PDB file of C-alpha atoms and ligand atoms in Angstrom:
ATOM      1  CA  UNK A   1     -18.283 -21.954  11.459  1.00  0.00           C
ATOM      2  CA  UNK A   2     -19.992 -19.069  13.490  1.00  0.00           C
ATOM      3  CA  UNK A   3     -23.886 -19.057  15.023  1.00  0.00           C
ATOM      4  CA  UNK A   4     -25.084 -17.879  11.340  1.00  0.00           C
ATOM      5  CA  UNK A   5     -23.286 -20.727   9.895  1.00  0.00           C
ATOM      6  CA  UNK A   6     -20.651 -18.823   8.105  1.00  0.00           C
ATOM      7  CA  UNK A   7     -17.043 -19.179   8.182  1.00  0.00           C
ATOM      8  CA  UNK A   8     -15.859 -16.244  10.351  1.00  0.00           C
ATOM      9  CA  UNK A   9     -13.803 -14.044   7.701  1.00  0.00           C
ATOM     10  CA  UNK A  10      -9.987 -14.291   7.357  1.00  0.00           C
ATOM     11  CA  UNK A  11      -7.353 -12.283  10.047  1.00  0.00           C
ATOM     12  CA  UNK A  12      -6.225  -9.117   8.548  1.00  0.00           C
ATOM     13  CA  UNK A  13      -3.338  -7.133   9.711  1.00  0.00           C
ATOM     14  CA  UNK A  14      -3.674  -3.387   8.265  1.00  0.00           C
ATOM     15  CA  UNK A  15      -0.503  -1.175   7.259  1.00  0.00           C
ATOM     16  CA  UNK A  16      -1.221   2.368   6.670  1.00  0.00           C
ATOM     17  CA  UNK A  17       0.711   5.339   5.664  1.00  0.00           C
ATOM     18  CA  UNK A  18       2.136   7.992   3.574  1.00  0.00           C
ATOM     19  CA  UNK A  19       4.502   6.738   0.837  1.00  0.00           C
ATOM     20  CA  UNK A  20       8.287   6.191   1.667  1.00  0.00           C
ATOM     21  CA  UNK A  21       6.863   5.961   5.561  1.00  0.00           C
ATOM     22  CA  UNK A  22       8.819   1.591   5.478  1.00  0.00           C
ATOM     23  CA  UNK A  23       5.133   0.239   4.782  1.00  0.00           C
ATOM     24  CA  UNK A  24       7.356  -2.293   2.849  1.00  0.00           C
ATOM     25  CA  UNK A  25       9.530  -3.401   5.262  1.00  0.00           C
ATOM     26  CA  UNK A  26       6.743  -4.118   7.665  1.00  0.00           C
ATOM     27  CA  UNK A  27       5.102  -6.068   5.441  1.00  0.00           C
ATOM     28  CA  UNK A  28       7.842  -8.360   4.294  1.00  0.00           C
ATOM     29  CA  UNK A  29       8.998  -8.708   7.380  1.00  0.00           C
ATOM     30  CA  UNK A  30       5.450  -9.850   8.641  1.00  0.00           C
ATOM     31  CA  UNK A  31       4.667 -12.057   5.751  1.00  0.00           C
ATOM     32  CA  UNK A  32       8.096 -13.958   6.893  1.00  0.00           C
ATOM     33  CA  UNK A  33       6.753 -14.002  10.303  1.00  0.00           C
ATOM     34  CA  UNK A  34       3.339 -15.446   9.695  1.00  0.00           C
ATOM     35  CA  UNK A  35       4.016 -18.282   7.229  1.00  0.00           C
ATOM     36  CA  UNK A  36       0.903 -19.029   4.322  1.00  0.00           C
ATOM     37  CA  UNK A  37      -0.464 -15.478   5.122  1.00  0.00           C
ATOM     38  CA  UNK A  38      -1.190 -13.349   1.813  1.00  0.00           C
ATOM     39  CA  UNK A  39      -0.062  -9.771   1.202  1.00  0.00           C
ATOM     40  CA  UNK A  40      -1.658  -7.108  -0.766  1.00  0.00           C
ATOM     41  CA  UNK A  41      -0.077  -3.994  -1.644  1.00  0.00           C
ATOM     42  CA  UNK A  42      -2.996  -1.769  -2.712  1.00  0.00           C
ATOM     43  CA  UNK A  43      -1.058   1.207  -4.002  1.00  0.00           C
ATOM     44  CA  UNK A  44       0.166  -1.225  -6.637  1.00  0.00           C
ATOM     45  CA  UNK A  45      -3.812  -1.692  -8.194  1.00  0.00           C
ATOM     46  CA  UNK A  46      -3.918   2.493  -8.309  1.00  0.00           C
ATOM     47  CA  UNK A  47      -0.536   1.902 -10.253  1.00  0.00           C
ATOM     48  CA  UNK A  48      -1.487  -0.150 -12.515  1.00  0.00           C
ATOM     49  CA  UNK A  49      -5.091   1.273 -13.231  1.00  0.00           C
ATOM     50  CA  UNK A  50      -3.154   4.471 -13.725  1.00  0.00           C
ATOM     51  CA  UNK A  51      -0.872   2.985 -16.121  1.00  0.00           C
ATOM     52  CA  UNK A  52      -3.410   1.291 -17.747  1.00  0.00           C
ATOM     53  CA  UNK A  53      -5.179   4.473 -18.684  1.00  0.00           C
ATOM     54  CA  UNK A  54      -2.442   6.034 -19.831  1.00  0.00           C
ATOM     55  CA  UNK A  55      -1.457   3.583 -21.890  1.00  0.00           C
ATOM     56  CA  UNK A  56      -4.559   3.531 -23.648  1.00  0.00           C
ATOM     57  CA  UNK A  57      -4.979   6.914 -24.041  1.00  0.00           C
ATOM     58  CA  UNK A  58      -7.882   7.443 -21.068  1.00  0.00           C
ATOM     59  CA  UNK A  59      -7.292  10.664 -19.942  1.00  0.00           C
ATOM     60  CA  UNK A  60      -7.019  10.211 -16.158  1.00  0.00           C
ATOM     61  CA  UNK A  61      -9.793  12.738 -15.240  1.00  0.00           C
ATOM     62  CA  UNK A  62     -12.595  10.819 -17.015  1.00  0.00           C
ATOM     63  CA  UNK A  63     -13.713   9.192 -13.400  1.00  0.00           C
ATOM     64  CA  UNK A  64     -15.951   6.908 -15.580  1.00  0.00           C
ATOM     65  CA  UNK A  65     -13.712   5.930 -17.947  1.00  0.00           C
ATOM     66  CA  UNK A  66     -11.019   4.709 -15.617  1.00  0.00           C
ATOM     67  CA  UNK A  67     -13.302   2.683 -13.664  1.00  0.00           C
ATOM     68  CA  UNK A  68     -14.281   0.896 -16.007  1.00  0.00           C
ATOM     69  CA  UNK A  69     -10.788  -0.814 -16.801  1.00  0.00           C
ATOM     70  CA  UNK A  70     -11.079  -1.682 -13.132  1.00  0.00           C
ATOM     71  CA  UNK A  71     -12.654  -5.017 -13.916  1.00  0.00           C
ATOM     72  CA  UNK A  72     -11.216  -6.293 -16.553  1.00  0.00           C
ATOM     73  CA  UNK A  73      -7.180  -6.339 -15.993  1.00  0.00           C
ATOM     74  CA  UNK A  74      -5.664  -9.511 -15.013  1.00  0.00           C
ATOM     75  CA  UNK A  75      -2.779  -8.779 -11.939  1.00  0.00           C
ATOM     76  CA  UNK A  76      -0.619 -11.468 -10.395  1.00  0.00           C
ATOM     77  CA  UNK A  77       1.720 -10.624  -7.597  1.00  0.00           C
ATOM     78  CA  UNK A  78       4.537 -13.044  -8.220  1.00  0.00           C
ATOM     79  CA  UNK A  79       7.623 -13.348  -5.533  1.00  0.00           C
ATOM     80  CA  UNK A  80       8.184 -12.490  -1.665  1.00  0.00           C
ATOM     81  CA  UNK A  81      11.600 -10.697  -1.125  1.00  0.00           C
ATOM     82  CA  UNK A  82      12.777  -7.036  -2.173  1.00  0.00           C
ATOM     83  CA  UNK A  83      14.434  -8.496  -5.145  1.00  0.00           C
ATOM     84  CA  UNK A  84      12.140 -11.150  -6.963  1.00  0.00           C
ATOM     85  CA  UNK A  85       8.895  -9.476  -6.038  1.00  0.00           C
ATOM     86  CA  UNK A  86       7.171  -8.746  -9.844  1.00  0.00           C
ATOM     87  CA  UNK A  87       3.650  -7.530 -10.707  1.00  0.00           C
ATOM     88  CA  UNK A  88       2.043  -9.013 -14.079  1.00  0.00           C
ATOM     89  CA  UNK A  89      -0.831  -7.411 -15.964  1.00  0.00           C
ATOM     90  CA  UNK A  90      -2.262  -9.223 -18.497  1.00  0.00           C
ATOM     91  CA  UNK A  91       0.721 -11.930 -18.869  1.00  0.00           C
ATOM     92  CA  UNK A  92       3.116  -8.967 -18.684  1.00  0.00           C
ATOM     93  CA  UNK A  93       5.930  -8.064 -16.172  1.00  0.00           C
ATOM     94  CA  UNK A  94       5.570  -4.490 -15.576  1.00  0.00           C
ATOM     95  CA  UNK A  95       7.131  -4.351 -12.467  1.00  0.00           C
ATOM     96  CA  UNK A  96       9.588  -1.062 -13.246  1.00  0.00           C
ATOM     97  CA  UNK A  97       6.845   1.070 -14.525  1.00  0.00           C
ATOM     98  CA  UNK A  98       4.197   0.081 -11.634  1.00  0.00           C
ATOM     99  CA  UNK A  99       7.419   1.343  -9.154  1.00  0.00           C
ATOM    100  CA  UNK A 100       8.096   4.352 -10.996  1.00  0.00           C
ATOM    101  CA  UNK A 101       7.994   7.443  -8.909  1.00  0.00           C
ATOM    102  CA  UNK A 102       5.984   8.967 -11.955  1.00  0.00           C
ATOM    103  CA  UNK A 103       3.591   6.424 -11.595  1.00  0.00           C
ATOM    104  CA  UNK A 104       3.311   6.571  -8.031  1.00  0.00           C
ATOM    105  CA  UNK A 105       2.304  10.438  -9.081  1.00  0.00           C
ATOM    106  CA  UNK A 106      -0.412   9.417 -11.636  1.00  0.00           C
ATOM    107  CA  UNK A 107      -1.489   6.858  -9.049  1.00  0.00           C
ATOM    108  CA  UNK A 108      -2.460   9.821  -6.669  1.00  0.00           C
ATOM    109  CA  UNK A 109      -4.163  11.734  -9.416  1.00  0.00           C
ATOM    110  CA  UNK A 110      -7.013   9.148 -10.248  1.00  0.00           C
ATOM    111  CA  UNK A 111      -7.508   7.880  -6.815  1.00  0.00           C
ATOM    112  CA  UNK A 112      -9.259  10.779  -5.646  1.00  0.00           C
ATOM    113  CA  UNK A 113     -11.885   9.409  -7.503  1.00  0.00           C
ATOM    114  CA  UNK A 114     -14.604   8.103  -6.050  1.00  0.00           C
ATOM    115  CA  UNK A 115     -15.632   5.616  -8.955  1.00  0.00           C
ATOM    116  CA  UNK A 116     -12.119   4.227  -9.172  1.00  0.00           C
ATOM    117  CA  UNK A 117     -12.062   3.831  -5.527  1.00  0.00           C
ATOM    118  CA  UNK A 118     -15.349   1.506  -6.003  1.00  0.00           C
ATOM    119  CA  UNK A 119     -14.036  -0.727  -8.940  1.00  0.00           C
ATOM    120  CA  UNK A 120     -11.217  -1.472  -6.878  1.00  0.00           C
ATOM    121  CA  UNK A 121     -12.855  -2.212  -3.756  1.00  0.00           C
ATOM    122  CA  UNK A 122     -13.934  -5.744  -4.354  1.00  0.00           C
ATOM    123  CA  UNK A 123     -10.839  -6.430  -5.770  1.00  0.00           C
ATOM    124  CA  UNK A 124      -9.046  -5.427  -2.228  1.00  0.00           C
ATOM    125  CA  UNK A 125     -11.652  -7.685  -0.569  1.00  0.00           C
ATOM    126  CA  UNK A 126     -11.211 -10.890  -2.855  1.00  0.00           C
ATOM    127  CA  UNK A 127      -7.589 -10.807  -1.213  1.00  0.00           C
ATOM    128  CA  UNK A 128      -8.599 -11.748   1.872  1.00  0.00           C
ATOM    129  CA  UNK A 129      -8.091 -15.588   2.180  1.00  0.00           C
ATOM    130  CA  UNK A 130      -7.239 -17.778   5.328  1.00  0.00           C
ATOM    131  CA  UNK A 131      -4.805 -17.902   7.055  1.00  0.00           C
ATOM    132  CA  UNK A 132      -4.392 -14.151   7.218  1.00  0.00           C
ATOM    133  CA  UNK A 133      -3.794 -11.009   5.280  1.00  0.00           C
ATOM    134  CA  UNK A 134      -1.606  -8.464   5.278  1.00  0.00           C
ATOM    135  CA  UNK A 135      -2.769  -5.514   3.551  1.00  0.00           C
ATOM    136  CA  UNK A 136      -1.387  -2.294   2.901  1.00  0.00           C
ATOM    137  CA  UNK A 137      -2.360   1.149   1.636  1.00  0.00           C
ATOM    138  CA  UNK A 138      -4.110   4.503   2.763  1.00  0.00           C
ATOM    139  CA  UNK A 139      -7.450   3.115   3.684  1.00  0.00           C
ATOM    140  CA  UNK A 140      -6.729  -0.494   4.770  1.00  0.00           C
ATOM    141  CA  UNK A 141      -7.573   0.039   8.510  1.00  0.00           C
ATOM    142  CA  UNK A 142     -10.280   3.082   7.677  1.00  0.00           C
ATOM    143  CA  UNK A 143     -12.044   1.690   4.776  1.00  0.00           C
ATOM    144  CA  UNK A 144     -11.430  -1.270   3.402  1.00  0.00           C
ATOM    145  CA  UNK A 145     -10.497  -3.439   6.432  1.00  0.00           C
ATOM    146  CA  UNK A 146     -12.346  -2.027   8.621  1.00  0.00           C
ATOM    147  CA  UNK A 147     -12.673  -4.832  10.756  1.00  0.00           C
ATOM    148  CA  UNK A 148      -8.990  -5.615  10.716  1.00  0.00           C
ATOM    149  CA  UNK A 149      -7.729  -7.508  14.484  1.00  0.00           C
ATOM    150  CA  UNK A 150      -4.369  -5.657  14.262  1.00  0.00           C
ATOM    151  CA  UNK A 151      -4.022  -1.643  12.433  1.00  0.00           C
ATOM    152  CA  UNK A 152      -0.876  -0.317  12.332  1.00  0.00           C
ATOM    153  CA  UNK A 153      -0.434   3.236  10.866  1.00  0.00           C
ATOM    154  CA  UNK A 154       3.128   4.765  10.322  1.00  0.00           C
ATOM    155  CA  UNK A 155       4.157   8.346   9.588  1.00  0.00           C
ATOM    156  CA  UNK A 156       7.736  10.188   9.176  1.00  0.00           C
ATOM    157  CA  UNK A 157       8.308  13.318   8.432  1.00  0.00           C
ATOM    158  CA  UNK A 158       8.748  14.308   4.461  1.00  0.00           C
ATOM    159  CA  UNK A 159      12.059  15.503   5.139  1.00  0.00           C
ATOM    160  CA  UNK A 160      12.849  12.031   6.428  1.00  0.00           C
ATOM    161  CA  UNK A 161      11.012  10.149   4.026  1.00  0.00           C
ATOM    162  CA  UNK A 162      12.875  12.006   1.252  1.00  0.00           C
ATOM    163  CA  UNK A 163      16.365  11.009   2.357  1.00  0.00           C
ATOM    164  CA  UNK A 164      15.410   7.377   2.385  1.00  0.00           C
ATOM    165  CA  UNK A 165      13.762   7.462  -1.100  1.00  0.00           C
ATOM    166  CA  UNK A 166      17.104   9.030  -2.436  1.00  0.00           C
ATOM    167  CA  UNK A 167      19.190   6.452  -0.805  1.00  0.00           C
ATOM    168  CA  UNK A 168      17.241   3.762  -2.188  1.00  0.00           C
ATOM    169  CA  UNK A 169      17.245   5.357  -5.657  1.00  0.00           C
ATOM    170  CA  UNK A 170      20.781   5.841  -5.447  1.00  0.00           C
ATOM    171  CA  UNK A 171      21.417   1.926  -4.607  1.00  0.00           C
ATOM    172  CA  UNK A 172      19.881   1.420  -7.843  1.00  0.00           C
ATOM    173  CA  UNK A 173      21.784   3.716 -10.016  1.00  0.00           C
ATOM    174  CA  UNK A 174      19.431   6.271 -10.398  1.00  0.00           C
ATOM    175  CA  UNK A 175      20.423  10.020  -9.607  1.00  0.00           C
ATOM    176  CA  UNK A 176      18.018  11.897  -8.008  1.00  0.00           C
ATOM    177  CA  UNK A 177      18.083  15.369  -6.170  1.00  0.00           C
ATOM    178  CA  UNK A 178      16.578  15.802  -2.184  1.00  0.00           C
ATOM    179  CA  UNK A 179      14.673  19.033  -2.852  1.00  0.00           C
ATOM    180  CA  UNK A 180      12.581  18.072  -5.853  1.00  0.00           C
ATOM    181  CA  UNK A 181      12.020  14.321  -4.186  1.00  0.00           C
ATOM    182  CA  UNK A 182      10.340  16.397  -0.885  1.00  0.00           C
ATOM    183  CA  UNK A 183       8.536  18.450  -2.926  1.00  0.00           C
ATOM    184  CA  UNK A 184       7.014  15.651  -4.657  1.00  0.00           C
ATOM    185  CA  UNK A 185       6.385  13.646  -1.471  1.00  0.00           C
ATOM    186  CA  UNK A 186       4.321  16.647   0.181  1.00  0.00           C
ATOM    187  CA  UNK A 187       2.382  17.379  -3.202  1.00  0.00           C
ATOM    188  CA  UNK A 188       1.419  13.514  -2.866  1.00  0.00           C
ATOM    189  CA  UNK A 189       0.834  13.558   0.836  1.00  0.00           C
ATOM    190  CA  UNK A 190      -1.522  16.615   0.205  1.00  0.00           C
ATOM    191  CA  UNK A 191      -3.136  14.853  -2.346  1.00  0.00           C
ATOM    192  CA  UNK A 192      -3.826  11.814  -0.199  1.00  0.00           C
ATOM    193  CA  UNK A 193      -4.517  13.388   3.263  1.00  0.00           C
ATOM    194  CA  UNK A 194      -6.892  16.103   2.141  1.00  0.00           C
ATOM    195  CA  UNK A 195      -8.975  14.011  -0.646  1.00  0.00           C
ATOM    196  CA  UNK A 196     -12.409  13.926   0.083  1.00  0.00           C
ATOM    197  CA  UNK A 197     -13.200  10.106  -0.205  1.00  0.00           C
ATOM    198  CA  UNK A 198     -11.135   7.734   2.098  1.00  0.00           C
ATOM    199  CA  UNK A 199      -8.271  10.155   2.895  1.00  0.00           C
ATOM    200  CA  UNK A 200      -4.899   8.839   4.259  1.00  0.00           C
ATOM    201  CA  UNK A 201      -5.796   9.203   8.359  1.00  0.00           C
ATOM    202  CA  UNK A 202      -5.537   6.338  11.300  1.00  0.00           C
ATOM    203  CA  UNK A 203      -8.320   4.595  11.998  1.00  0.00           C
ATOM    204  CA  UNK A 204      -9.358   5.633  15.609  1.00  0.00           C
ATOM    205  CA  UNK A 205      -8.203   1.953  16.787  1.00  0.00           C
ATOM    206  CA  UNK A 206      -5.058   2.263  14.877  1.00  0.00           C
ATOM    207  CA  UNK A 207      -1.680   1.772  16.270  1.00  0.00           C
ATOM    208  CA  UNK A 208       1.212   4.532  15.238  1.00  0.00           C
ATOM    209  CA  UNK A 209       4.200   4.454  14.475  1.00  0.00           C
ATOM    210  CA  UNK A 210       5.975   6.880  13.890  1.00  0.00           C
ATOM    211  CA  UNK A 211       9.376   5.867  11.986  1.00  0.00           C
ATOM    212  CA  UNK A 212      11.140   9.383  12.066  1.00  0.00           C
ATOM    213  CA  UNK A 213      14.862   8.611  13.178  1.00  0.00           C
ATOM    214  CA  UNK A 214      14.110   5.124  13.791  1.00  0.00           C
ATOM    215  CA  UNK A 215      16.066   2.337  12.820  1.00  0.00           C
ATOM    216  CA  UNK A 216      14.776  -0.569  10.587  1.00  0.00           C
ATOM    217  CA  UNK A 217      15.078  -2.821  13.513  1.00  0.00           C
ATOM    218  CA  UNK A 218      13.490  -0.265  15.941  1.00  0.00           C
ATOM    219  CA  UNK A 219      10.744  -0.238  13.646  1.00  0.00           C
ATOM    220  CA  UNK A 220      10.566  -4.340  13.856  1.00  0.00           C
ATOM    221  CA  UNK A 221      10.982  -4.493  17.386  1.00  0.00           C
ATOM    222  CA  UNK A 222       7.755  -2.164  17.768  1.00  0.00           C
ATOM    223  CA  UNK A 223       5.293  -4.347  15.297  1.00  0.00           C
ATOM    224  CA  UNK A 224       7.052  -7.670  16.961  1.00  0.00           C
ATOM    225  CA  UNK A 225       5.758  -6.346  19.791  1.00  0.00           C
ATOM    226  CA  UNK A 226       1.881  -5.386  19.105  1.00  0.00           C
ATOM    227  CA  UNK A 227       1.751  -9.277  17.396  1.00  0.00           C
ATOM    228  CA  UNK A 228       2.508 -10.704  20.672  1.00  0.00           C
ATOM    229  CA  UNK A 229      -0.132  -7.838  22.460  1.00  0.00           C
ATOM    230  CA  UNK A 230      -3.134  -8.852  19.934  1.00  0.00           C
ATOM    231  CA  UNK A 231      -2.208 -12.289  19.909  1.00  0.00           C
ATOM    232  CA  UNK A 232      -1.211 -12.778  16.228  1.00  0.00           C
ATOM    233  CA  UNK A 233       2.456 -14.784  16.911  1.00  0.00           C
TER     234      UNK A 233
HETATM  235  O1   DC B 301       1.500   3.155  -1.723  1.00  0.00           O
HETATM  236  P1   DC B 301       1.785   3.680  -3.130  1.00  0.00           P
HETATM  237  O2   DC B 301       2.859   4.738  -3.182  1.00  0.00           O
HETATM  238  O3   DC B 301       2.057   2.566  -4.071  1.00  0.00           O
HETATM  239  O4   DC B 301       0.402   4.379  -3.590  1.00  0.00           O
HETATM  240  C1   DC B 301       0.299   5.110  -4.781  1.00  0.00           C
HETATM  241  C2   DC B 301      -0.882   6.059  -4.716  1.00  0.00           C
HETATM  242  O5   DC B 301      -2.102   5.298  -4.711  1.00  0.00           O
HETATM  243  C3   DC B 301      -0.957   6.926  -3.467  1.00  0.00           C
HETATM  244  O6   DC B 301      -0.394   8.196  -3.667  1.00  0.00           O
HETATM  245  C4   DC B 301      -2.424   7.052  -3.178  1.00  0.00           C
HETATM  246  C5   DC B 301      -3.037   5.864  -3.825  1.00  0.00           C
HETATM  247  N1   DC B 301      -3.514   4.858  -2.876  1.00  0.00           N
HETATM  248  C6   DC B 301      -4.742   5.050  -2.298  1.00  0.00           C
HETATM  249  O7   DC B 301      -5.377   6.073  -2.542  1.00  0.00           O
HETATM  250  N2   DC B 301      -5.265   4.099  -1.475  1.00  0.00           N
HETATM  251  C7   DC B 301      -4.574   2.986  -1.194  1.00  0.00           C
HETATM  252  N3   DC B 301      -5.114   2.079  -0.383  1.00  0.00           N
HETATM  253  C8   DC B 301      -3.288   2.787  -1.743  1.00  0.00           C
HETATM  254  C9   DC B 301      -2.773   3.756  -2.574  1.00  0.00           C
END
């Protein structure tokens, strides 16, 4: 309890950053690290909103229209690793489409919206549940979270970001090409740093990190670091 007689709110840990940027691995490797915190991975409500228009026929411009299937969609987050990770909506597993780069695409498109961003708002809050939360998106540590103890924000070049998509893709069978894959990610990037309403950007008391030509592990080492500096370990 505080002086007002509330509980003080939940820790939150905010991860920030373009798509492709290892958002993921930080994460995961931070919800292994803090045991009994939750995670939310934000991009995945835009995902499934998007889908959810699209699969019933809501054309993806109607601002109104799109919000208002905000509310009612049930989404579990099942799973912790890389591999048994699923999203449900309404009682079904549509983990493939939500990870679709298509999707990721359509995602982009309707979340320029102001009126989408404010059905989903709330839900981003509700997530945010003792012990701790790790959150991440474009506007965890701006926005959303803006009281977050720890904001991390990580950037890599396209170029960079491309390469590691295409690897990935190619682990899973799926053949993909570099130049179209970069053009995509910069379109997106565009999309998300120059919106009007909560565009991707650090928060001013953000830390960055910026992944270009680091390894995975170099990448750990750095948030393994700022834990111990804000007292989070
Ligand atoms: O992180 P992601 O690739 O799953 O996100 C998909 C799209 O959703 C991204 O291009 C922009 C949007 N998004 C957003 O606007 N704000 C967030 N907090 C998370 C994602």
């Amino acid at each position: 309890m505080n002086i007002s007689g509330q509980q003080p709110a939940a820790a939150v840990i905010t991860v920030d950053g373009p798509s492709g940027v290892g958002k993921g691995l930080v994460t995961r490797w931070l919800a292994q690290r803090l045991p009994g915190w939750y995670r939310l991975d934000s991009g995945a409500l835009y995902r499934i909103l998007a889908l959810a228009a699209q699969s019933r026929a809501v054309a993806l411009d109607d601002e109104a229209a799109v919000a208002a299937l905000a509310p009612a969609l049930d989404i579990r987050f099942t799973g912790a690793t890389e591999t048994d990770e699923a999203i449900w909506v309404d009682g079904e597993n549509l983990t493939a489409q939500v990870r679709l780069e298509s999707t990721g695409t359509l995602a982009s498109r309707i979340a320029v919206l102001p009126q989408v961003r404010a059905a989903l708002l709330q839900r981003q809050k509700d997530f945010r549940k003792a012990p701790g939360l790790i959150a991440d998106g474009r506007d965890m540590g701006t926005v959303v979270f803006a009281d977050a103890q720890l904001k991390i924000f990580m950037d890599a070049s396209p170029e960079e970001r491309a390469q590691r998509r295409l690897k990935q893709l190619s682990e899973q069978g799926i053949a993909a090409k570099l130049a179209p894959l970069c053009e995509e990610i910069r379109a997106r990037d565009a999309r998300d740093r120059n919106r009007s309403i909560a565009p991707l950007k650090p928060a001013d008391d953000a830390e960055l990190i910026d992944t270009t030509g680091l390894s995975p592990e170099a990448v750990i080492a750095r948030v393994d670091v700022l834990l111990q500096q804000y007292g989070l370990n």
